[in-house]
Coordinates of C-alpha atoms and ligand atoms in Angstrom, one line a residue:
M391 CA 106.5 89.5 117.7
I392 CA 110.3 89.6 117.8
S393 CA 110.5 86.2 119.7
T394 CA 108.1 84.4 117.5
I395 CA 110.3 85.4 114.6
H396 CA 113.4 84.3 116.4
D397 CA 111.6 80.9 116.8
V398 CA 110.8 80.5 113.2
L399 CA 114.4 81.3 112.4
D400 CA 115.9 78.8 114.8
A401 CA 113.7 76.0 113.4
H402 CA 114.8 76.3 109.7
T403 CA 117.7 76.3 107.4
Q404 CA 116.8 77.4 103.8
F405 CA 116.0 81.1 103.6
V406 CA 115.0 83.6 100.8
I407 CA 115.0 87.1 101.1
T408 CA 113.5 89.5 98.8
T409 CA 112.4 93.1 98.3
H410 CA 110.6 95.6 96.3
V411 CA 110.9 96.6 92.6
R412 CA 113.4 99.3 92.0
P413 CA 115.1 98.6 95.5
D414 CA 116.4 101.6 97.4
G415 CA 119.0 101.9 100.1
D416 CA 116.7 100.6 103.0
A417 CA 115.6 97.6 100.8
I418 CA 119.1 96.3 99.9
G419 CA 120.8 97.3 103.1
S420 CA 118.2 95.6 105.1
Q421 CA 118.2 92.6 102.9
I422 CA 122.1 92.3 103.0
A423 CA 122.2 92.7 106.7
L424 CA 119.5 90.2 107.3
A425 CA 121.3 87.7 105.0
Q426 CA 124.7 88.2 106.6
Y427 CA 123.1 87.9 110.0
L428 CA 121.3 84.4 109.2
T429 CA 124.6 83.3 107.4
K430 CA 126.4 83.9 110.6
R431 CA 123.7 81.7 112.5
G432 CA 124.4 78.9 110.0
K433 CA 121.5 79.4 107.7
E434 CA 121.5 78.9 103.9
V435 CA 120.3 82.4 102.5
A436 CA 119.5 83.4 98.9
M437 CA 118.8 86.9 98.0
I438 CA 116.5 87.2 94.9
N439 CA 115.0 90.3 93.8
S440 CA 113.0 91.4 90.6
D441 CA 115.2 94.5 89.9
P442 CA 119.0 94.9 90.3
A443 CA 120.3 97.1 93.0
P444 CA 120.9 100.7 91.9
S445 CA 124.7 101.4 90.9
N446 CA 125.2 103.6 94.0
L447 CA 125.0 100.6 96.2
G448 CA 127.3 98.3 94.4
W449 CA 130.3 98.8 96.7
L450 CA 128.1 97.3 99.7
P451 CA 129.8 94.2 100.7
G452 CA 127.4 91.3 100.0
S453 CA 125.5 93.1 97.2
E454 CA 127.5 90.7 94.8
N455 CA 125.3 87.9 96.3
I456 CA 122.0 89.5 95.1
E457 CA 120.4 87.6 92.2
T458 CA 118.2 89.3 89.9
Y459 CA 115.1 87.1 89.1
R460 CA 115.0 85.7 85.7
G461 CA 112.3 83.2 86.1
G462 CA 114.6 80.2 85.4
A463 CA 114.1 76.9 87.0
R464 CA 116.8 76.9 89.6
Q465 CA 115.4 80.2 91.0
I466 CA 111.7 79.1 91.1
K467 CA 112.9 75.8 92.7
K468 CA 115.0 77.9 95.2
I469 CA 111.9 80.1 96.2
A470 CA 109.1 77.4 96.0
G471 CA 111.4 75.0 98.0
A472 CA 112.6 77.4 100.8
D473 CA 111.7 76.9 104.2
V474 CA 111.2 80.4 104.9
I475 CA 110.6 83.5 102.8
I476 CA 111.5 86.9 104.3
V477 CA 110.0 89.9 102.5
V478 CA 111.6 93.3 103.5
D479 CA 110.7 96.9 102.9
T480 CA 107.4 96.4 101.2
N481 CA 104.1 94.5 102.2
A482 CA 102.4 93.8 99.0
A483 CA 102.8 90.9 96.5
H484 CA 102.7 93.4 93.4
R485 CA 105.6 95.5 94.8
L486 CA 107.7 92.4 94.5
G487 CA 107.3 92.5 90.8
E488 CA 107.8 89.1 88.8
V489 CA 109.1 87.2 92.0
G490 CA 105.7 88.1 93.7
E491 CA 103.7 85.5 92.6
V492 CA 106.1 82.8 93.1
V493 CA 106.8 84.0 96.7
K494 CA 103.0 84.1 97.4
N495 CA 102.4 80.7 96.0
S496 CA 105.4 79.0 97.6
T497 CA 104.6 76.6 100.7
A498 CA 107.4 78.2 102.7
Q499 CA 106.8 80.1 105.9
K500 CA 106.5 83.6 105.0
I501 CA 107.9 86.5 107.2
L502 CA 107.3 90.1 106.7
I503 CA 109.6 92.9 108.0
D504 CA 108.6 96.2 107.1
H505 CA 107.4 99.9 108.1
H506 CA 104.7 100.5 105.7
T507 CA 101.0 100.9 106.5
Q508 CA 98.3 98.2 105.8
P509 CA 100.2 95.0 105.2
E510 CA 98.7 92.3 103.0
S511 CA 97.3 89.2 104.9
W512 CA 99.4 86.5 103.1
F513 CA 102.3 86.5 105.7
D514 CA 102.5 83.9 108.5
H515 CA 104.7 86.3 110.8
T516 CA 105.2 89.8 111.0
L517 CA 107.6 92.4 112.3
V518 CA 105.8 95.5 111.3
N519 CA 106.0 99.1 112.7
D520 CA 104.8 101.8 110.3
R521 CA 106.2 104.4 112.5
A522 CA 109.8 103.1 112.3
S523 CA 112.1 105.1 110.3
S524 CA 113.1 102.3 108.0
T525 CA 113.2 98.4 107.8
G526 CA 117.0 98.7 108.8
E527 CA 115.7 99.9 112.2
L528 CA 113.6 96.9 112.5
I529 CA 116.4 94.4 111.3
F530 CA 118.7 96.1 114.0
D531 CA 116.1 95.5 116.7
L532 CA 115.5 91.9 115.6
I533 CA 119.4 91.1 115.6
T534 CA 120.2 92.7 118.9
E535 CA 117.4 91.2 120.7
T536 CA 119.3 88.0 121.1
D537 CA 122.5 88.1 118.9
K538 CA 124.4 91.5 119.6
N539 CA 127.7 90.0 119.5
L540 CA 127.0 89.0 115.9
L541 CA 126.8 92.5 114.5
D542 CA 129.8 93.2 112.7
K543 CA 131.2 96.1 110.6
S544 CA 129.7 94.7 107.5
I545 CA 126.1 94.0 108.8
S546 CA 126.3 97.5 110.5
T547 CA 127.4 99.2 107.3
A548 CA 124.4 97.6 105.5
L549 CA 122.0 98.9 108.3
Y550 CA 123.5 102.5 108.2
V551 CA 123.0 102.5 104.7
A552 CA 119.4 101.5 105.2
I553 CA 118.6 104.0 107.9
L554 CA 120.7 106.8 106.5
T555 CA 118.8 106.7 103.2
D556 CA 115.3 106.1 104.4
T557 CA 115.8 108.9 106.7
G558 CA 117.1 111.3 104.1
S559 CA 120.3 111.6 106.2
F560 CA 118.6 111.8 109.5
R561 CA 116.5 114.6 108.7
F562 CA 112.8 113.3 108.4
S563 CA 110.2 113.3 111.1
S564 CA 110.6 109.5 111.5
V565 CA 114.0 110.1 113.2
T566 CA 113.8 109.3 116.8
A567 CA 116.3 109.2 119.9
H568 CA 116.1 105.3 119.1
V569 CA 117.4 105.8 115.6
H570 CA 120.3 107.8 116.9
T571 CA 120.9 105.1 119.6
I572 CA 121.0 102.7 116.9
V573 CA 123.3 104.6 114.8
A574 CA 125.7 105.1 117.7
Q575 CA 126.0 101.3 118.1
L576 CA 126.5 100.9 114.4
L577 CA 129.5 103.4 114.4
E578 CA 131.0 101.7 117.4
K579 CA 131.0 98.7 115.1
G580 CA 133.3 100.5 112.6
V581 CA 131.0 102.2 110.2
E582 CA 132.5 105.0 108.4
P583 CA 130.0 107.9 107.9
A584 CA 132.1 110.1 105.5
E585 CA 133.0 107.2 103.3
V586 CA 129.4 105.8 103.0
Y587 CA 128.0 109.2 102.3
G588 CA 130.6 109.9 99.5
L589 CA 130.0 106.4 98.2
L590 CA 126.2 107.0 98.2
Y591 CA 125.7 110.7 97.3
E592 CA 129.0 112.1 95.9
S593 CA 129.3 109.5 93.1
K594 CA 127.0 111.3 90.5
S595 CA 127.7 111.6 86.7
I596 CA 127.8 115.1 85.0
H597 CA 124.8 113.9 83.3
A598 CA 122.8 113.4 86.5
L599 CA 123.8 117.2 87.5
R600 CA 122.7 118.3 83.9
L601 CA 119.4 116.7 84.4
L602 CA 119.1 118.3 88.0
G603 CA 119.6 121.7 86.2
R604 CA 116.9 120.9 83.8
A605 CA 114.4 119.5 86.5
L606 CA 115.0 122.6 88.7
D607 CA 113.8 124.8 85.8
T608 CA 110.4 122.8 85.7
I609 CA 109.5 123.5 89.5
R610 CA 106.0 124.9 89.9
I611 CA 104.4 125.9 93.1
L612 CA 100.5 125.8 93.3
P613 CA 98.8 129.1 94.1
D614 CA 98.3 127.9 97.8
G615 CA 102.0 127.7 98.2
K616 CA 101.7 124.5 99.9
I617 CA 102.2 122.2 97.0
G618 CA 105.3 122.2 94.7
Y619 CA 106.2 119.9 92.0
L620 CA 108.7 119.1 89.3
T621 CA 108.6 117.2 86.1
V622 CA 111.2 114.9 84.4
T623 CA 110.4 114.0 80.9
I624 CA 111.8 111.2 78.5
A625 CA 113.4 113.9 76.5
M626 CA 115.2 115.4 79.4
L627 CA 116.9 112.1 80.1
Q628 CA 117.8 111.5 76.5
E629 CA 119.1 115.0 76.0
T630 CA 121.3 115.1 79.2
G631 CA 122.3 111.4 79.1
A632 CA 121.0 110.8 82.4
T633 CA 119.4 107.7 83.6
S634 CA 116.1 107.1 85.4
E635 CA 118.3 106.4 88.5
D636 CA 119.5 110.0 88.4
T637 CA 115.9 111.1 89.2
E638 CA 116.2 109.8 92.7
G639 CA 116.4 112.6 95.3
L640 CA 115.3 115.4 92.9
V641 CA 112.2 115.8 94.9
T642 CA 114.2 116.9 97.9
Y643 CA 114.9 120.4 96.0
V644 CA 111.2 120.9 95.9
Q645 CA 111.0 120.0 99.6
A646 CA 113.6 122.7 100.1
L647 CA 111.4 125.5 99.1
E648 CA 109.9 127.7 102.0
G649 CA 106.3 127.2 102.7
V650 CA 106.0 124.0 100.6
E651 CA 104.5 121.1 102.7
V652 CA 104.1 118.6 99.9
A653 CA 106.5 118.0 97.1
L654 CA 105.6 115.9 94.1
I655 CA 107.7 114.6 91.3
F656 CA 106.3 113.6 88.0
T657 CA 108.4 111.2 85.9
E658 CA 107.2 110.3 82.5
V659 CA 107.9 106.8 81.5
S660 CA 107.3 105.0 78.3
N661 CA 103.8 103.5 79.3
G662 CA 102.7 106.4 81.8
T663 CA 103.8 108.5 84.4
K664 CA 105.5 107.8 87.8
V665 CA 104.5 110.2 90.7
S666 CA 106.5 110.5 93.9
F667 CA 104.8 112.3 97.0
R668 CA 106.8 113.7 99.8
S669 CA 105.3 115.8 102.7
K670 CA 106.2 117.1 106.0
G671 CA 104.7 116.6 109.5
E672 CA 100.8 115.9 109.5
W673 CA 100.5 116.6 105.6
H674 CA 100.0 112.8 105.1
V675 CA 100.2 111.8 101.6
H676 CA 99.6 108.0 101.7
K677 CA 95.9 108.0 101.1
W678 CA 96.3 110.3 98.2
A679 CA 98.7 108.1 96.9
R680 CA 96.4 105.1 97.4
S681 CA 93.6 106.7 95.6
L682 CA 95.6 106.8 92.5
G683 CA 96.4 103.2 92.7
G684 CA 99.8 103.6 94.8
G685 CA 100.7 103.6 98.4
G686 CA 103.4 104.0 100.7
H687 CA 104.2 105.9 104.0
R688 CA 102.4 108.9 105.6
N689 CA 105.1 111.3 104.4
A690 CA 106.7 109.5 101.5
S691 CA 104.5 107.5 99.0
G692 CA 104.4 106.8 95.0
A693 CA 101.9 105.9 92.5
F694 CA 102.0 104.8 88.9
L695 CA 99.5 106.1 86.5
K696 CA 98.9 104.8 83.2
L697 CA 98.4 108.4 81.7
P698 CA 100.6 110.6 79.7
L699 CA 102.4 113.2 81.8
Q700 CA 100.0 116.2 81.5
K701 CA 97.0 114.1 82.3
A702 CA 98.8 112.5 85.3
I703 CA 99.7 115.9 86.7
R704 CA 96.1 117.3 86.2
T705 CA 94.5 114.0 87.8
T706 CA 96.7 114.0 90.6
L707 CA 96.5 117.7 91.5
E708 CA 92.9 117.7 91.0
S709 CA 92.2 115.3 93.8
A710 CA 94.6 117.1 96.3
S711 CA 92.0 118.9 98.1
Q712 CA 90.2 115.5 99.0
F713 CA 93.4 114.3 101.1
L714 CA 95.1 117.6 102.0
P715 CA 93.8 120.6 104.2
L716 CA 93.6 123.0 101.2
S717 CA 90.7 125.2 100.3
I718 CA 88.8 124.0 97.2
E719 CA 89.6 127.2 95.1
D720 CA 93.3 126.5 95.7
A721 CA 93.2 123.2 94.4
S722 CA 90.9 123.9 91.4
E723 CA 93.4 126.2 90.0
T724 CA 95.7 123.6 89.2
P725 CA 97.6 123.5 86.9
S726 CA 97.8 127.1 86.0
A727 CA 97.6 128.4 82.4
E728 CA 101.2 129.1 82.7
D729 CA 101.8 125.5 83.9
E730 CA 99.7 124.3 81.0
A731 CA 101.8 126.3 78.5
Y732 CA 105.0 125.0 80.0
L733 CA 104.1 121.6 79.8
L734 CA 103.0 121.8 76.4
L735 CA 106.5 123.1 75.5
L736 CA 108.1 120.3 77.1
Q737 CA 105.8 117.8 75.2
A738 CA 106.5 119.6 72.1
S739 CA 110.2 119.6 72.5
R740 CA 110.1 115.8 73.2
E741 CA 108.3 115.3 69.7
E742 CA 110.8 117.3 67.8
Ligands
5GP874 P1 109.5 106.7 95.6 O1 108.8 108.1 95.5 O2 110.7 106.8 96.2 O3 109.3 105.9 94.5 O4 108.5 105.8 96.7 C1 108.4 106.3 98.0 C2 107.5 105.3 98.7 O5 106.0 105.0 98.1 C3 108.1 103.9 98.6 O6 108.8 103.7 99.7 C4 106.8 102.9 98.5 O7 106.6 102.8 100.0 C5 106.0 103.8 98.0 N1 105.6 103.7 96.5 C6 106.2 104.0 95.4 N2 105.7 103.7 94.4 C7 104.6 103.0 94.5 C8 103.5 102.1 94.0 O8 103.7 102.3 92.5 N3 102.7 101.6 94.6 C9 102.6 101.4 96.0 N4 101.8 100.8 96.6 N5 103.7 102.3 96.8 C10 104.5 102.8 96.1
MN875 MN1 112.0 101.6 103.7

């Protein structure tokens, strides 16, 4: 697979790299690393995404070259006229946002480099491993297969960010000896772990921490003890001055609960509810997310429900027992009367 992709890279000059909406560290880190690598190989590379990078990645060298897609003639021409379009960290056109249709309809060769399950079939070449910790891991393997000497501090830092963020700082079950071997090589190229960690995770606003306080208060554990969830309402963002970016990572506090195998976060947005699923080990959540119109990985998935918050919570939790080894009685008790009352309170405070 890797050698075929190298053949395609060798044979062409004009490249466009794109990634998913609301890009995360793996999306942006992988994109930048690949772009810098291709540039070093003498290629012309554009990075065009539907959404801007989150603010805690703005320091990453190369992020200033990422364009946000605006649907103008210049960008459409660039995408339509590229020799090769590389999609990283997602495998579905709709996850690319507005740029998706232009990418799909382009006559360019399309390469997919990704670690999600069930890729769509419109790609000409794929480098896919749904067991990989991150897309960054796959990009590292691609680069070092032939061009280890091109790995510099900048590319290494981008790959380190990709792997660090997608492994929850090296703590998920996707972390293997291979991941640590890669990281060792990235550190040898000069990556500074303490500095990177600080830039990524110790740059929060006071508003974000106030939101954390409010969000922790909403944590509920279902009677089975295996599923925990928290809720973020629009009102909570307004009242704390936090942004939707500040909801990133809240789910880890639910995962931290003893006995909890599956952690969910329900985020109210203007036209519905975003659900994030996180789970441990064999408690796979991707099929559950898919049944609700979303998707993702076995242990980290997401879905968007065009339902108001309470309805979304109920709909999601009601189907839990179809996808998780819970007893029917456990799942049917959700949400509890206490939860209902609490959610009504949240809703009421929003309407005030
Ligand atoms: P998050 O909870 O961080 O938004 O998303 C976790 C993972 O779930 C993402 O890496 C992505 O693979 C997947 N995901 C999140 N939201 C959606 C969605 O709306 N649709 C699909 N198909 N996958 C999603
Ligand atoms: Mn990823």
